[in-house]
PDB file of C-alpha atoms in Angstrom:
ATOM      1  CA  UNK A   1      -7.127  63.514  45.686  1.00  0.00           C
ATOM      2  CA  UNK A   2      -5.811  64.525  49.302  1.00  0.00           C
ATOM      3  CA  UNK A   3      -8.655  65.986  50.973  1.00  0.00           C
ATOM      4  CA  UNK A   4      -6.047  67.938  53.419  1.00  0.00           C
ATOM      5  CA  UNK A   5      -6.067  65.095  56.020  1.00  0.00           C
ATOM      6  CA  UNK A   6      -3.035  63.400  57.361  1.00  0.00           C
ATOM      7  CA  UNK A   7      -3.253  60.022  56.295  1.00  0.00           C
ATOM      8  CA  UNK A   8      -6.953  60.399  54.205  1.00  0.00           C
ATOM      9  CA  UNK A   9      -6.931  59.612  50.653  1.00  0.00           C
ATOM     10  CA  UNK A  10      -9.187  58.727  48.416  1.00  0.00           C
ATOM     11  CA  UNK A  11      -8.300  55.914  46.159  1.00  0.00           C
ATOM     12  CA  UNK A  12      -9.862  57.470  43.252  1.00  0.00           C
ATOM     13  CA  UNK A  13     -11.426  60.853  42.376  1.00  0.00           C
ATOM     14  CA  UNK A  14     -13.095  61.893  39.366  1.00  0.00           C
ATOM     15  CA  UNK A  15     -13.393  65.123  39.314  1.00  0.00           C
ATOM     16  CA  UNK A  16     -15.472  66.352  36.836  1.00  0.00           C
ATOM     17  CA  UNK A  17     -18.316  64.386  38.234  1.00  0.00           C
ATOM     18  CA  UNK A  18     -16.978  65.263  42.045  1.00  0.00           C
ATOM     19  CA  UNK A  19     -17.320  61.839  42.889  1.00  0.00           C
ATOM     20  CA  UNK A  20     -14.310  59.583  45.397  1.00  0.00           C
ATOM     21  CA  UNK A  21     -14.764  56.297  45.427  1.00  0.00           C
ATOM     22  CA  UNK A  22     -12.930  54.117  48.305  1.00  0.00           C
ATOM     23  CA  UNK A  23     -11.993  50.956  48.376  1.00  0.00           C
ATOM     24  CA  UNK A  24     -10.939  48.480  51.226  1.00  0.00           C
ATOM     25  CA  UNK A  25     -10.823  44.894  51.536  1.00  0.00           C
ATOM     26  CA  UNK A  26     -11.532  42.915  54.810  1.00  0.00           C
ATOM     27  CA  UNK A  27      -8.408  41.097  56.970  1.00  0.00           C
ATOM     28  CA  UNK A  28      -8.064  38.329  59.191  1.00  0.00           C
ATOM     29  CA  UNK A  29      -7.159  41.266  61.708  1.00  0.00           C
ATOM     30  CA  UNK A  30      -9.837  42.881  61.574  1.00  0.00           C
ATOM     31  CA  UNK A  31     -13.095  43.295  62.556  1.00  0.00           C
ATOM     32  CA  UNK A  32     -16.712  44.152  61.457  1.00  0.00           C
ATOM     33  CA  UNK A  33     -16.663  47.116  64.144  1.00  0.00           C
ATOM     34  CA  UNK A  34     -12.888  48.373  63.029  1.00  0.00           C
ATOM     35  CA  UNK A  35     -14.462  48.014  59.550  1.00  0.00           C
ATOM     36  CA  UNK A  36     -17.918  50.260  60.644  1.00  0.00           C
ATOM     37  CA  UNK A  37     -15.435  53.194  62.214  1.00  0.00           C
ATOM     38  CA  UNK A  38     -12.720  53.285  59.531  1.00  0.00           C
ATOM     39  CA  UNK A  39     -15.705  53.496  56.681  1.00  0.00           C
ATOM     40  CA  UNK A  40     -17.712  56.242  58.821  1.00  0.00           C
ATOM     41  CA  UNK A  41     -14.033  58.140  58.806  1.00  0.00           C
ATOM     42  CA  UNK A  42     -14.034  58.310  55.176  1.00  0.00           C
ATOM     43  CA  UNK A  43     -17.253  59.454  55.160  1.00  0.00           C
ATOM     44  CA  UNK A  44     -17.070  62.419  56.863  1.00  0.00           C
ATOM     45  CA  UNK A  45     -13.784  63.180  56.074  1.00  0.00           C
ATOM     46  CA  UNK A  46     -14.259  63.117  52.031  1.00  0.00           C
ATOM     47  CA  UNK A  47     -15.426  66.832  50.954  1.00  0.00           C
ATOM     48  CA  UNK A  48     -17.234  65.392  47.883  1.00  0.00           C
ATOM     49  CA  UNK A  49     -20.977  65.348  46.756  1.00  0.00           C
ATOM     50  CA  UNK A  50     -20.805  61.888  45.609  1.00  0.00           C
ATOM     51  CA  UNK A  51     -18.738  58.880  47.787  1.00  0.00           C
ATOM     52  CA  UNK A  52     -18.941  55.770  47.274  1.00  0.00           C
ATOM     53  CA  UNK A  53     -17.587  52.980  49.398  1.00  0.00           C
ATOM     54  CA  UNK A  54     -16.731  49.538  47.436  1.00  0.00           C
ATOM     55  CA  UNK A  55     -15.987  46.616  50.464  1.00  0.00           C
ATOM     56  CA  UNK A  56     -13.858  43.389  49.358  1.00  0.00           C
ATOM     57  CA  UNK A  57     -15.731  41.057  52.528  1.00  0.00           C
ATOM     58  CA  UNK A  58     -12.729  38.330  51.280  1.00  0.00           C
ATOM     59  CA  UNK A  59     -12.862  37.397  55.336  1.00  0.00           C
ATOM     60  CA  UNK A  60     -16.894  37.169  55.700  1.00  0.00           C
ATOM     61  CA  UNK A  61     -16.605  39.789  58.743  1.00  0.00           C
ATOM     62  CA  UNK A  62     -19.758  41.376  57.586  1.00  0.00           C
ATOM     63  CA  UNK A  63     -22.282  39.164  59.076  1.00  0.00           C
ATOM     64  CA  UNK A  64     -25.774  41.218  57.299  1.00  0.00           C
ATOM     65  CA  UNK A  65     -24.526  42.728  54.549  1.00  0.00           C
ATOM     66  CA  UNK A  66     -27.725  44.247  53.600  1.00  0.00           C
ATOM     67  CA  UNK A  67     -28.326  46.167  56.511  1.00  0.00           C
ATOM     68  CA  UNK A  68     -24.620  47.085  56.446  1.00  0.00           C
ATOM     69  CA  UNK A  69     -25.081  48.610  53.118  1.00  0.00           C
ATOM     70  CA  UNK A  70     -28.217  50.285  54.328  1.00  0.00           C
ATOM     71  CA  UNK A  71     -26.200  51.346  57.364  1.00  0.00           C
ATOM     72  CA  UNK A  72     -23.640  54.208  55.146  1.00  0.00           C
ATOM     73  CA  UNK A  73     -26.339  54.708  52.811  1.00  0.00           C
ATOM     74  CA  UNK A  74     -26.897  58.863  53.121  1.00  0.00           C
ATOM     75  CA  UNK A  75     -28.493  61.438  50.766  1.00  0.00           C
ATOM     76  CA  UNK A  76     -27.992  64.456  49.209  1.00  0.00           C
ATOM     77  CA  UNK A  77     -31.227  66.278  50.750  1.00  0.00           C
ATOM     78  CA  UNK A  78     -30.637  65.375  54.221  1.00  0.00           C
ATOM     79  CA  UNK A  79     -26.784  65.153  54.535  1.00  0.00           C
ATOM     80  CA  UNK A  80     -25.373  67.248  51.573  1.00  0.00           C
ATOM     81  CA  UNK A  81     -23.534  64.429  50.406  1.00  0.00           C
ATOM     82  CA  UNK A  82     -24.455  60.887  48.464  1.00  0.00           C
ATOM     83  CA  UNK A  83     -23.234  58.114  50.207  1.00  0.00           C
ATOM     84  CA  UNK A  84     -23.792  54.325  49.116  1.00  0.00           C
ATOM     85  CA  UNK A  85     -21.729  51.820  50.092  1.00  0.00           C
ATOM     86  CA  UNK A  86     -21.408  48.116  48.145  1.00  0.00           C
ATOM     87  CA  UNK A  87     -20.383  45.071  49.578  1.00  0.00           C
ATOM     88  CA  UNK A  88     -18.728  42.248  47.421  1.00  0.00           C
ATOM     89  CA  UNK A  89     -18.172  38.476  48.715  1.00  0.00           C
ATOM     90  CA  UNK A  90     -16.057  35.470  46.889  1.00  0.00           C
TER      91      UNK A  90
END
């Protein structure tokens, strides 16, 4: 799904469920702050009812995965979309 913003394209969009799935993989040159900014931009730009953020923390840059996941949690009734993050570590 291309949402009309240059450079913003979902990794996977399931139109029948209005679900967007964004997948990120950390890299050596990435900081936790940079990852947060990228995910925040994704959460803002995608015009979908449900957004799932899958983060593969290959470089172990996320120091508190539980808190990080909760930082991106949003509910439809309060924010107009459901957002949920999932962190996977090797």
